[in-house]
């Protein structure tokens, strides 16, 4: 029996290494499913992801920012850029110890 897919995850946990394993940064949409972050971090392959090893995980925990990120209107695009760019900059600064501040 294969592991269940965590809420909000579109890929089976056993395939994380092949679908996102080499990405420098991964944006995790967990605003509407708060338990998903812990479930994702507990997956056996999570620690081996490049984004985890380099500190490139961005946890999108603000429901307003998450909604704006996908609303695709002029005002939501501006809001998304203002809120998201600092998170992405922190995730890609090359220092795994840097934790992108939660956008809440």
mmCIF file of N, CA, C and O in Angstrom:
data_model
loop_
_atom_site.group_PDB
_atom_site.id
_atom_site.type_symbol
_atom_site.label_atom_id
_atom_site.label_comp_id
_atom_site.label_asym_id
_atom_site.label_seq_id
_atom_site.Cartn_x
_atom_site.Cartn_y
_atom_site.Cartn_z
ATOM 1 N N UNK A 1 0.840 -1.172 0.000
ATOM 2 C CA UNK A 1 0.000 0.000 0.000
ATOM 3 C C UNK A 1 0.887 1.238 0.000
ATOM 4 O O UNK A 1 1.815 1.359 0.777
ATOM 5 N N UNK A 2 0.608 2.168 -0.880
ATOM 6 C CA UNK A 2 1.423 3.372 -0.949
ATOM 7 C C UNK A 2 0.950 4.405 0.074
ATOM 8 O O UNK A 2 -0.186 4.386 0.521
ATOM 9 N N UNK A 3 1.865 5.302 0.410
ATOM 10 C CA UNK A 3 1.562 6.344 1.390
ATOM 11 C C UNK A 3 0.494 7.270 0.845
ATOM 12 O O UNK A 3 0.450 7.552 -0.354
ATOM 13 N N UNK A 4 -0.401 7.754 1.736
ATOM 14 C CA UNK A 4 -1.440 8.675 1.273
ATOM 15 C C UNK A 4 -0.835 10.015 0.860
ATOM 16 O O UNK A 4 0.225 10.409 1.320
ATOM 17 N N UNK A 5 -1.532 10.690 -0.017
ATOM 18 C CA UNK A 5 -1.094 12.006 -0.461
ATOM 19 C C UNK A 5 -1.565 13.039 0.547
ATOM 20 O O UNK A 5 -2.753 13.114 0.846
ATOM 21 N N UNK A 6 -0.643 13.841 1.136
ATOM 22 C CA UNK A 6 -1.046 14.858 2.107
ATOM 23 C C UNK A 6 -1.965 15.890 1.460
ATOM 24 O O UNK A 6 -1.905 16.107 0.246
ATOM 25 N N UNK A 7 -2.814 16.536 2.269
ATOM 26 C CA UNK A 7 -3.697 17.567 1.721
ATOM 27 C C UNK A 7 -2.888 18.639 0.995
ATOM 28 O O UNK A 7 -1.851 19.072 1.470
ATOM 29 N N UNK A 8 -3.361 19.053 -0.150
ATOM 30 C CA UNK A 8 -2.697 20.106 -0.906
ATOM 31 C C UNK A 8 -1.519 19.627 -1.746
ATOM 32 O O UNK A 8 -0.931 20.393 -2.483
ATOM 33 N N UNK A 9 -1.158 18.373 -1.643
ATOM 34 C CA UNK A 9 -0.029 17.834 -2.398
ATOM 35 C C UNK A 9 -0.574 17.123 -3.624
ATOM 36 O O UNK A 9 -1.396 16.236 -3.517
ATOM 37 N N UNK A 10 -0.122 17.521 -4.795
ATOM 38 C CA UNK A 10 -0.647 16.950 -6.027
ATOM 39 C C UNK A 10 0.165 15.752 -6.512
ATOM 40 O O UNK A 10 -0.119 15.204 -7.554
ATOM 41 N N UNK A 11 1.163 15.388 -5.783
ATOM 42 C CA UNK A 11 2.005 14.273 -6.186
ATOM 43 C C UNK A 11 2.110 13.306 -5.018
ATOM 44 O O UNK A 11 2.053 13.696 -3.863
ATOM 45 N N UNK A 12 2.238 12.034 -5.313
ATOM 46 C CA UNK A 12 2.419 11.056 -4.244
ATOM 47 C C UNK A 12 3.728 11.340 -3.512
ATOM 48 O O UNK A 12 4.734 11.685 -4.139
ATOM 49 N N UNK A 13 3.744 11.190 -2.192
ATOM 50 C CA UNK A 13 4.967 11.435 -1.431
ATOM 51 C C UNK A 13 6.169 10.654 -1.929
ATOM 52 O O UNK A 13 7.286 11.142 -1.899
ATOM 53 N N UNK A 14 5.957 9.455 -2.428
ATOM 54 C CA UNK A 14 7.069 8.639 -2.910
ATOM 55 C C UNK A 14 7.685 9.207 -4.180
ATOM 56 O O UNK A 14 8.754 8.799 -4.588
ATOM 57 N N UNK A 15 7.045 10.190 -4.801
ATOM 58 C CA UNK A 15 7.545 10.766 -6.038
ATOM 59 C C UNK A 15 8.112 12.164 -5.830
ATOM 60 O O UNK A 15 8.464 12.832 -6.787
ATOM 61 N N UNK A 16 8.193 12.636 -4.594
ATOM 62 C CA UNK A 16 8.702 13.979 -4.354
ATOM 63 C C UNK A 16 10.082 14.191 -4.945
ATOM 64 O O UNK A 16 10.378 15.243 -5.484
ATOM 65 N N UNK A 17 10.936 13.184 -4.856
ATOM 66 C CA UNK A 17 12.296 13.347 -5.357
ATOM 67 C C UNK A 17 12.350 13.482 -6.872
ATOM 68 O O UNK A 17 13.230 14.141 -7.403
ATOM 69 N N UNK A 18 11.410 12.901 -7.586
ATOM 70 C CA UNK A 18 11.446 12.982 -9.041
ATOM 71 C C UNK A 18 10.661 14.172 -9.579
ATOM 72 O O UNK A 18 10.919 14.627 -10.687
ATOM 73 N N UNK A 19 9.711 14.688 -8.816
ATOM 74 C CA UNK A 19 8.913 15.802 -9.315
ATOM 75 C C UNK A 19 9.463 17.158 -8.902
ATOM 76 O O UNK A 19 9.374 18.116 -9.650
ATOM 77 N N UNK A 20 10.027 17.257 -7.694
ATOM 78 C CA UNK A 20 10.541 18.551 -7.231
ATOM 79 C C UNK A 20 11.909 18.436 -6.579
ATOM 80 O O UNK A 20 12.414 19.399 -6.028
ATOM 81 N N UNK A 21 12.518 17.290 -6.667
ATOM 82 C CA UNK A 21 13.759 17.024 -5.959
ATOM 83 C C UNK A 21 14.910 17.967 -6.219
ATOM 84 O O UNK A 21 15.691 18.265 -5.331
ATOM 85 N N UNK A 22 15.033 18.468 -7.444
ATOM 86 C CA UNK A 22 16.177 19.305 -7.797
ATOM 87 C C UNK A 22 15.882 20.803 -7.825
ATOM 88 O O UNK A 22 16.752 21.591 -8.193
ATOM 89 N N UNK A 23 14.683 21.195 -7.453
ATOM 90 C CA UNK A 23 14.332 22.614 -7.489
ATOM 91 C C UNK A 23 15.037 23.382 -6.369
ATOM 92 O O UNK A 23 15.158 22.894 -5.251
ATOM 93 N N UNK A 24 15.496 24.594 -6.669
ATOM 94 C CA UNK A 24 16.145 25.428 -5.661
ATOM 95 C C UNK A 24 15.158 25.955 -4.632
ATOM 96 O O UNK A 24 15.521 26.220 -3.492
ATOM 97 N N UNK A 25 13.925 26.148 -5.045
ATOM 98 C CA UNK A 25 12.902 26.659 -4.136
ATOM 99 C C UNK A 25 11.571 26.001 -4.462
ATOM 100 O O UNK A 25 11.273 25.721 -5.622
ATOM 101 N N UNK A 26 10.801 25.758 -3.418
ATOM 102 C CA UNK A 26 9.462 25.199 -3.572
ATOM 103 C C UNK A 26 8.531 26.035 -2.713
ATOM 104 O O UNK A 26 8.819 26.321 -1.551
ATOM 105 N N UNK A 27 7.418 26.465 -3.305
ATOM 106 C CA UNK A 27 6.407 27.211 -2.569
ATOM 107 C C UNK A 27 5.325 26.221 -2.155
ATOM 108 O O UNK A 27 4.699 25.586 -2.992
ATOM 109 N N UNK A 28 5.156 26.102 -0.852
ATOM 110 C CA UNK A 28 4.180 25.173 -0.300
ATOM 111 C C UNK A 28 2.951 25.972 0.118
ATOM 112 O O UNK A 28 3.031 26.852 0.962
ATOM 113 N N UNK A 29 1.815 25.672 -0.458
ATOM 114 C CA UNK A 29 0.559 26.348 -0.145
ATOM 115 C C UNK A 29 -0.099 25.619 1.016
ATOM 116 O O UNK A 29 -0.761 24.616 0.829
ATOM 117 N N UNK A 30 0.083 26.148 2.207
ATOM 118 C CA UNK A 30 -0.443 25.479 3.395
ATOM 119 C C UNK A 30 -1.365 26.375 4.215
ATOM 120 O O UNK A 30 -1.714 26.035 5.334
ATOM 121 N N UNK A 31 -1.774 27.507 3.663
ATOM 122 C CA UNK A 31 -2.594 28.455 4.416
ATOM 123 C C UNK A 31 -3.938 27.861 4.832
ATOM 124 O O UNK A 31 -4.401 28.100 5.947
ATOM 125 N N UNK A 32 -4.554 27.111 3.971
ATOM 126 C CA UNK A 32 -5.880 26.573 4.284
ATOM 127 C C UNK A 32 -5.832 25.188 4.911
ATOM 128 O O UNK A 32 -6.859 24.672 5.344
ATOM 129 N N UNK A 33 -4.652 24.592 4.965
ATOM 130 C CA UNK A 33 -4.480 23.279 5.598
ATOM 131 C C UNK A 33 -3.264 23.338 6.518
ATOM 132 O O UNK A 33 -2.187 22.869 6.161
ATOM 133 N N UNK A 34 -3.413 23.931 7.711
ATOM 134 C CA UNK A 34 -2.273 24.152 8.609
ATOM 135 C C UNK A 34 -1.490 22.886 8.977
ATOM 136 O O UNK A 34 -0.290 22.952 9.191
ATOM 137 N N UNK A 35 -2.150 21.743 9.035
ATOM 138 C CA UNK A 35 -1.446 20.506 9.390
ATOM 139 C C UNK A 35 -0.563 19.987 8.258
ATOM 140 O O UNK A 35 0.289 19.136 8.475
ATOM 141 N N UNK A 36 -0.761 20.509 7.066
ATOM 142 C CA UNK A 36 -0.023 20.005 5.908
ATOM 143 C C UNK A 36 1.480 20.228 6.041
ATOM 144 O O UNK A 36 2.268 19.387 5.597
ATOM 145 N N UNK A 37 1.899 21.326 6.644
ATOM 146 C CA UNK A 37 3.336 21.591 6.766
ATOM 147 C C UNK A 37 4.024 20.465 7.532
ATOM 148 O O UNK A 37 5.025 19.915 7.079
ATOM 149 N N UNK A 38 3.498 20.122 8.671
ATOM 150 C CA UNK A 38 4.086 19.041 9.464
ATOM 151 C C UNK A 38 4.045 17.708 8.743
ATOM 152 O O UNK A 38 4.995 16.924 8.816
ATOM 153 N N UNK A 39 2.948 17.452 8.040
ATOM 154 C CA UNK A 39 2.824 16.205 7.291
ATOM 155 C C UNK A 39 3.851 16.145 6.165
ATOM 156 O O UNK A 39 4.451 15.099 5.918
ATOM 157 N N UNK A 40 4.044 17.257 5.487
ATOM 158 C CA UNK A 40 5.030 17.290 4.401
ATOM 159 C C UNK A 40 6.443 17.124 4.944
ATOM 160 O O UNK A 40 7.252 16.375 4.396
ATOM 161 N N UNK A 41 6.761 17.831 6.027
ATOM 162 C CA UNK A 41 8.101 17.737 6.615
ATOM 163 C C UNK A 41 8.395 16.337 7.149
ATOM 164 O O UNK A 41 9.556 15.936 7.225
ATOM 165 N N UNK A 42 7.355 15.588 7.496
ATOM 166 C CA UNK A 42 7.540 14.238 8.038
ATOM 167 C C UNK A 42 7.758 13.178 6.953
ATOM 168 O O UNK A 42 8.142 12.054 7.262
ATOM 169 N N UNK A 43 7.532 13.547 5.695
ATOM 170 C CA UNK A 43 7.725 12.570 4.619
ATOM 171 C C UNK A 43 9.195 12.169 4.533
ATOM 172 O O UNK A 43 10.087 13.007 4.653
ATOM 173 N N UNK A 44 9.461 10.887 4.321
ATOM 174 C CA UNK A 44 10.854 10.399 4.300
ATOM 175 C C UNK A 44 11.770 11.131 3.317
ATOM 176 O O UNK A 44 12.942 11.344 3.615
ATOM 177 N N UNK A 45 11.272 11.528 2.173
ATOM 178 C CA UNK A 45 12.117 12.164 1.168
ATOM 179 C C UNK A 45 12.259 13.668 1.346
ATOM 180 O O UNK A 45 13.075 14.293 0.675
ATOM 181 N N UNK A 46 11.480 14.273 2.243
ATOM 182 C CA UNK A 46 11.477 15.729 2.368
ATOM 183 C C UNK A 46 12.867 16.283 2.688
ATOM 184 O O UNK A 46 13.302 17.276 2.103
ATOM 185 N N UNK A 47 13.580 15.648 3.596
ATOM 186 C CA UNK A 47 14.907 16.135 4.006
ATOM 187 C C UNK A 47 15.920 16.087 2.861
ATOM 188 O O UNK A 47 16.888 16.846 2.860
ATOM 189 N N UNK A 48 15.690 15.230 1.870
ATOM 190 C CA UNK A 48 16.657 15.093 0.773
ATOM 191 C C UNK A 48 16.379 16.037 -0.397
ATOM 192 O O UNK A 48 17.157 16.077 -1.349
ATOM 193 N N UNK A 49 15.293 16.797 -0.341
ATOM 194 C CA UNK A 49 14.999 17.739 -1.423
ATOM 195 C C UNK A 49 16.042 18.843 -1.436
ATOM 196 O O UNK A 49 16.475 19.319 -0.388
ATOM 197 N N UNK A 50 16.441 19.267 -2.611
ATOM 198 C CA UNK A 50 17.404 20.360 -2.730
ATOM 199 C C UNK A 50 16.901 21.599 -2.003
ATOM 200 O O UNK A 50 17.665 22.264 -1.298
ATOM 201 N N UNK A 51 15.616 21.913 -2.145
ATOM 202 C CA UNK A 51 15.053 23.091 -1.479
ATOM 203 C C UNK A 51 15.167 22.985 0.040
ATOM 204 O O UNK A 51 15.400 23.984 0.721
ATOM 205 N N UNK A 52 15.036 21.796 0.589
ATOM 206 C CA UNK A 52 15.178 21.614 2.038
ATOM 207 C C UNK A 52 16.640 21.755 2.441
ATOM 208 O O UNK A 52 16.952 22.427 3.421
ATOM 209 N N UNK A 53 17.530 21.150 1.679
ATOM 210 C CA UNK A 53 18.953 21.207 2.000
ATOM 211 C C UNK A 53 19.516 22.615 1.910
ATOM 212 O O UNK A 53 20.436 22.967 2.637
ATOM 213 N N UNK A 54 18.972 23.442 1.017
ATOM 214 C CA UNK A 54 19.507 24.791 0.818
ATOM 215 C C UNK A 54 18.672 25.879 1.484
ATOM 216 O O UNK A 54 18.981 27.062 1.353
ATOM 217 N N UNK A 55 17.612 25.492 2.176
ATOM 218 C CA UNK A 55 16.748 26.479 2.830
ATOM 219 C C UNK A 55 15.801 27.172 1.870
ATOM 220 O O UNK A 55 15.367 28.289 2.113
ATOM 221 N N UNK A 56 15.462 26.516 0.771
ATOM 222 C CA UNK A 56 14.640 27.139 -0.259
ATOM 223 C C UNK A 56 13.149 26.900 -0.158
ATOM 224 O O UNK A 56 12.411 27.262 -1.062
ATOM 225 N N UNK A 57 12.680 26.295 0.925
ATOM 226 C CA UNK A 57 11.239 26.088 1.075
ATOM 227 C C UNK A 57 10.564 27.373 1.522
ATOM 228 O O UNK A 57 11.028 28.036 2.453
ATOM 229 N N UNK A 58 9.483 27.723 0.856
ATOM 230 C CA UNK A 58 8.671 28.883 1.231
ATOM 231 C C UNK A 58 7.306 28.346 1.624
ATOM 232 O O UNK A 58 6.642 27.685 0.826
ATOM 233 N N UNK A 59 6.916 28.616 2.865
ATOM 234 C CA UNK A 59 5.634 28.151 3.370
ATOM 235 C C UNK A 59 4.645 29.304 3.274
ATOM 236 O O UNK A 59 4.740 30.276 4.012
ATOM 237 N N UNK A 60 3.710 29.206 2.360
ATOM 238 C CA UNK A 60 2.704 30.238 2.162
ATOM 239 C C UNK A 60 1.580 29.984 3.161
ATOM 240 O O UNK A 60 0.708 29.145 2.953
ATOM 241 N N UNK A 61 1.620 30.706 4.282
ATOM 242 C CA UNK A 61 0.685 30.463 5.385
ATOM 243 C C UNK A 61 -0.368 31.550 5.541
ATOM 244 O O UNK A 61 -1.276 31.403 6.337
ATOM 245 N N UNK A 62 -0.255 32.612 4.792
ATOM 246 C CA UNK A 62 -1.216 33.715 4.863
ATOM 247 C C UNK A 62 -2.321 33.454 3.835
ATOM 248 O O UNK A 62 -2.057 33.411 2.632
ATOM 249 N N UNK A 63 -3.562 33.297 4.307
ATOM 250 C CA UNK A 63 -4.659 32.983 3.393
ATOM 251 C C UNK A 63 -4.917 34.110 2.392
ATOM 252 O O UNK A 63 -5.282 33.846 1.248
ATOM 253 N N UNK A 64 -4.715 35.360 2.812
ATOM 254 C CA UNK A 64 -4.938 36.481 1.896
ATOM 255 C C UNK A 64 -3.874 36.486 0.796
ATOM 256 O O UNK A 64 -4.180 36.630 -0.389
ATOM 257 N N UNK A 65 -2.613 36.298 1.185
ATOM 258 C CA UNK A 65 -1.540 36.254 0.184
ATOM 259 C C UNK A 65 -1.720 35.054 -0.740
ATOM 260 O O UNK A 65 -1.546 35.172 -1.950
ATOM 261 N N UNK A 66 -2.088 33.926 -0.183
ATOM 262 C CA UNK A 66 -2.310 32.750 -1.012
ATOM 263 C C UNK A 66 -3.438 33.001 -2.016
ATOM 264 O O UNK A 66 -3.320 32.668 -3.198
ATOM 265 N N UNK A 67 -4.518 33.616 -1.574
ATOM 266 C CA UNK A 67 -5.619 33.941 -2.476
ATOM 267 C C UNK A 67 -5.203 34.938 -3.541
ATOM 268 O O UNK A 67 -5.541 34.787 -4.719
ATOM 269 N N UNK A 68 -4.461 35.957 -3.131
ATOM 270 C CA UNK A 68 -4.006 36.979 -4.087
ATOM 271 C C UNK A 68 -3.051 36.378 -5.110
ATOM 272 O O UNK A 68 -3.049 36.767 -6.276
ATOM 273 N N UNK A 69 -2.251 35.423 -4.664
ATOM 274 C CA UNK A 69 -1.272 34.772 -5.535
ATOM 275 C C UNK A 69 -1.947 34.120 -6.740
ATOM 276 O O UNK A 69 -1.378 34.046 -7.817
ATOM 277 N N UNK A 70 -3.185 33.676 -6.551
ATOM 278 C CA UNK A 70 -3.885 32.960 -7.612
ATOM 279 C C UNK A 70 -5.072 33.720 -8.194
ATOM 280 O O UNK A 70 -5.710 33.237 -9.115
ATOM 281 N N UNK A 71 -5.361 34.918 -7.693
ATOM 282 C CA UNK A 71 -6.531 35.668 -8.160
ATOM 283 C C UNK A 71 -6.341 36.261 -9.546
ATOM 284 O O UNK A 71 -7.286 36.408 -10.299
ATOM 285 N N UNK A 72 -5.135 36.638 -9.891
ATOM 286 C CA UNK A 72 -4.806 37.117 -11.227
ATOM 287 C C UNK A 72 -5.530 38.404 -11.633
ATOM 288 O O UNK A 72 -5.985 38.548 -12.757
ATOM 289 N N UNK A 73 -5.652 39.338 -10.707
ATOM 290 C CA UNK A 73 -6.187 40.662 -11.017
ATOM 291 C C UNK A 73 -5.065 41.672 -10.816
ATOM 292 O O UNK A 73 -4.085 41.377 -10.128
ATOM 293 N N UNK A 74 -5.171 42.874 -11.383
ATOM 294 C CA UNK A 74 -4.093 43.859 -11.209
ATOM 295 C C UNK A 74 -3.752 44.137 -9.740
ATOM 296 O O UNK A 74 -2.577 44.171 -9.380
ATOM 297 N N UNK A 75 -4.754 44.292 -8.899
ATOM 298 C CA UNK A 75 -4.463 44.585 -7.491
ATOM 299 C C UNK A 75 -3.898 43.372 -6.756
ATOM 300 O O UNK A 75 -3.031 43.507 -5.892
ATOM 301 N N UNK A 76 -4.366 42.168 -7.109
ATOM 302 C CA UNK A 76 -3.834 40.982 -6.441
ATOM 303 C C UNK A 76 -2.407 40.684 -6.876
ATOM 304 O O UNK A 76 -1.604 40.183 -6.090
ATOM 305 N N UNK A 77 -2.077 41.004 -8.121
ATOM 306 C CA UNK A 77 -0.701 40.803 -8.593
ATOM 307 C C UNK A 77 0.250 41.715 -7.825
ATOM 308 O O UNK A 77 1.296 41.274 -7.345
ATOM 309 N N UNK A 78 -0.132 42.979 -7.668
ATOM 310 C CA UNK A 78 0.705 43.918 -6.905
ATOM 311 C C UNK A 78 0.850 43.457 -5.458
ATOM 312 O O UNK A 78 1.952 43.471 -4.896
ATOM 313 N N UNK A 79 -0.239 43.026 -4.847
ATOM 314 C CA UNK A 79 -0.212 42.541 -3.464
ATOM 315 C C UNK A 79 0.689 41.301 -3.346
ATOM 316 O O UNK A 79 1.485 41.182 -2.410
ATOM 317 N N UNK A 80 0.553 40.402 -4.297
ATOM 318 C CA UNK A 80 1.354 39.177 -4.285
ATOM 319 C C UNK A 80 2.840 39.472 -4.395
ATOM 320 O O UNK A 80 3.654 38.882 -3.684
ATOM 321 N N UNK A 81 3.198 40.377 -5.289
ATOM 322 C CA UNK A 81 4.607 40.730 -5.476
ATOM 323 C C UNK A 81 5.172 41.325 -4.193
ATOM 324 O O UNK A 81 6.251 40.935 -3.747
ATOM 325 N N UNK A 82 4.444 42.249 -3.585
ATOM 326 C CA UNK A 82 4.914 42.884 -2.347
ATOM 327 C C UNK A 82 5.087 41.878 -1.219
ATOM 328 O O UNK A 82 6.019 41.977 -0.421
ATOM 329 N N UNK A 83 4.203 40.903 -1.131
ATOM 330 C CA UNK A 83 4.277 39.924 -0.052
ATOM 331 C C UNK A 83 5.171 38.738 -0.330
ATOM 332 O O UNK A 83 5.809 38.188 0.572
ATOM 333 N N UNK A 84 5.240 38.341 -1.593
ATOM 334 C CA UNK A 84 5.936 37.107 -1.939
ATOM 335 C C UNK A 84 7.412 37.291 -2.237
ATOM 336 O O UNK A 84 8.227 36.442 -1.872
ATOM 337 N N UNK A 85 7.776 38.378 -2.893
ATOM 338 C CA UNK A 85 9.176 38.578 -3.293
ATOM 339 C C UNK A 85 10.128 38.528 -2.101
ATOM 340 O O UNK A 85 11.157 37.845 -2.168
ATOM 341 N N UNK A 86 9.838 39.180 -0.969
ATOM 342 C CA UNK A 86 10.755 39.070 0.177
ATOM 343 C C UNK A 86 10.902 37.627 0.686
ATOM 344 O O UNK A 86 11.993 37.222 1.106
ATOM 345 N N UNK A 87 9.823 36.844 0.621
ATOM 346 C CA UNK A 87 9.911 35.442 1.038
ATOM 347 C C UNK A 87 10.829 34.657 0.104
ATOM 348 O O UNK A 87 11.660 33.870 0.549
ATOM 349 N N UNK A 88 10.684 34.886 -1.173
ATOM 350 C CA UNK A 88 11.501 34.181 -2.156
ATOM 351 C C UNK A 88 12.960 34.620 -2.074
ATOM 352 O O UNK A 88 13.876 33.791 -2.170
ATOM 353 N N UNK A 89 13.201 35.910 -1.870
ATOM 354 C CA UNK A 89 14.580 36.394 -1.721
ATOM 355 C C UNK A 89 15.264 35.725 -0.534
ATOM 356 O O UNK A 89 16.419 35.314 -0.624
ATOM 357 N N UNK A 90 14.542 35.611 0.579
ATOM 358 C CA UNK A 90 15.120 34.970 1.766
ATOM 359 C C UNK A 90 15.393 33.488 1.500
ATOM 360 O O UNK A 90 16.413 32.956 1.922
ATOM 361 N N UNK A 91 14.485 32.838 0.784
ATOM 362 C CA UNK A 91 14.653 31.413 0.493
ATOM 363 C C UNK A 91 15.830 31.151 -0.443
ATOM 364 O O UNK A 91 16.469 30.103 -0.369
ATOM 365 N N UNK A 92 16.130 32.109 -1.303
ATOM 366 C CA UNK A 92 17.182 31.909 -2.295
ATOM 367 C C UNK A 92 18.472 32.656 -1.970
ATOM 368 O O UNK A 92 19.324 32.826 -2.832
ATOM 369 N N UNK A 93 18.649 33.056 -0.712
ATOM 370 C CA UNK A 93 19.841 33.838 -0.356
ATOM 371 C C UNK A 93 21.103 32.986 -0.238
ATOM 372 O O UNK A 93 22.187 33.502 -0.026
ATOM 373 N N UNK A 94 20.971 31.669 -0.382
ATOM 374 C CA UNK A 94 22.135 30.796 -0.332
ATOM 375 C C UNK A 94 22.520 30.343 1.059
ATOM 376 O O UNK A 94 23.454 29.575 1.228
ATOM 377 N N UNK A 95 21.803 30.798 2.073
ATOM 378 C CA UNK A 95 22.095 30.421 3.453
ATOM 379 C C UNK A 95 20.964 29.543 3.976
ATOM 380 O O UNK A 95 19.863 30.038 4.228
ATOM 381 N N UNK A 96 21.208 28.238 4.144
ATOM 382 C CA UNK A 96 20.149 27.348 4.614
ATOM 383 C C UNK A 96 19.602 27.728 5.991
ATOM 384 O O UNK A 96 18.494 27.338 6.342
ATOM 385 N N UNK A 97 20.348 28.489 6.755
ATOM 386 C CA UNK A 97 19.883 28.878 8.087
ATOM 387 C C UNK A 97 18.818 29.973 8.046
ATOM 388 O O UNK A 97 18.104 30.188 9.005
ATOM 389 N N UNK A 98 18.723 30.682 6.916
ATOM 390 C CA UNK A 98 17.724 31.742 6.788
ATOM 391 C C UNK A 98 16.350 31.125 6.621
ATOM 392 O O UNK A 98 16.123 30.341 5.728
ATOM 393 N N UNK A 99 15.454 31.488 7.512
ATOM 394 C CA UNK A 99 14.068 31.051 7.426
ATOM 395 C C UNK A 99 13.254 32.189 6.841
ATOM 396 O O UNK A 99 13.158 33.243 7.458
ATOM 397 N N UNK A 100 12.655 32.005 5.655
ATOM 398 C CA UNK A 100 11.785 33.063 5.142
ATOM 399 C C UNK A 100 10.688 33.362 6.153
ATOM 400 O O UNK A 100 10.043 32.459 6.646
ATOM 401 N N UNK A 101 10.519 34.628 6.480
ATOM 402 C CA UNK A 101 9.497 35.016 7.450
ATOM 403 C C UNK A 101 8.138 34.607 6.944
ATOM 404 O O UNK A 101 7.816 34.747 5.766
ATOM 405 N N UNK A 102 7.343 34.049 7.815
ATOM 406 C CA UNK A 102 6.002 33.659 7.437
ATOM 407 C C UNK A 102 5.194 34.875 7.062
ATOM 408 O O UNK A 102 5.206 35.873 7.774
ATOM 409 N N UNK A 103 4.543 34.827 5.939
ATOM 410 C CA UNK A 103 3.702 35.937 5.498
ATOM 411 C C UNK A 103 2.337 35.759 6.111
ATOM 412 O O UNK A 103 1.523 35.009 5.619
ATOM 413 N N UNK A 104 2.105 36.396 7.226
ATOM 414 C CA UNK A 104 0.815 36.274 7.909
ATOM 415 C C UNK A 104 0.306 37.622 8.263
ATOM 416 O O UNK A 104 0.979 38.557 8.419
#
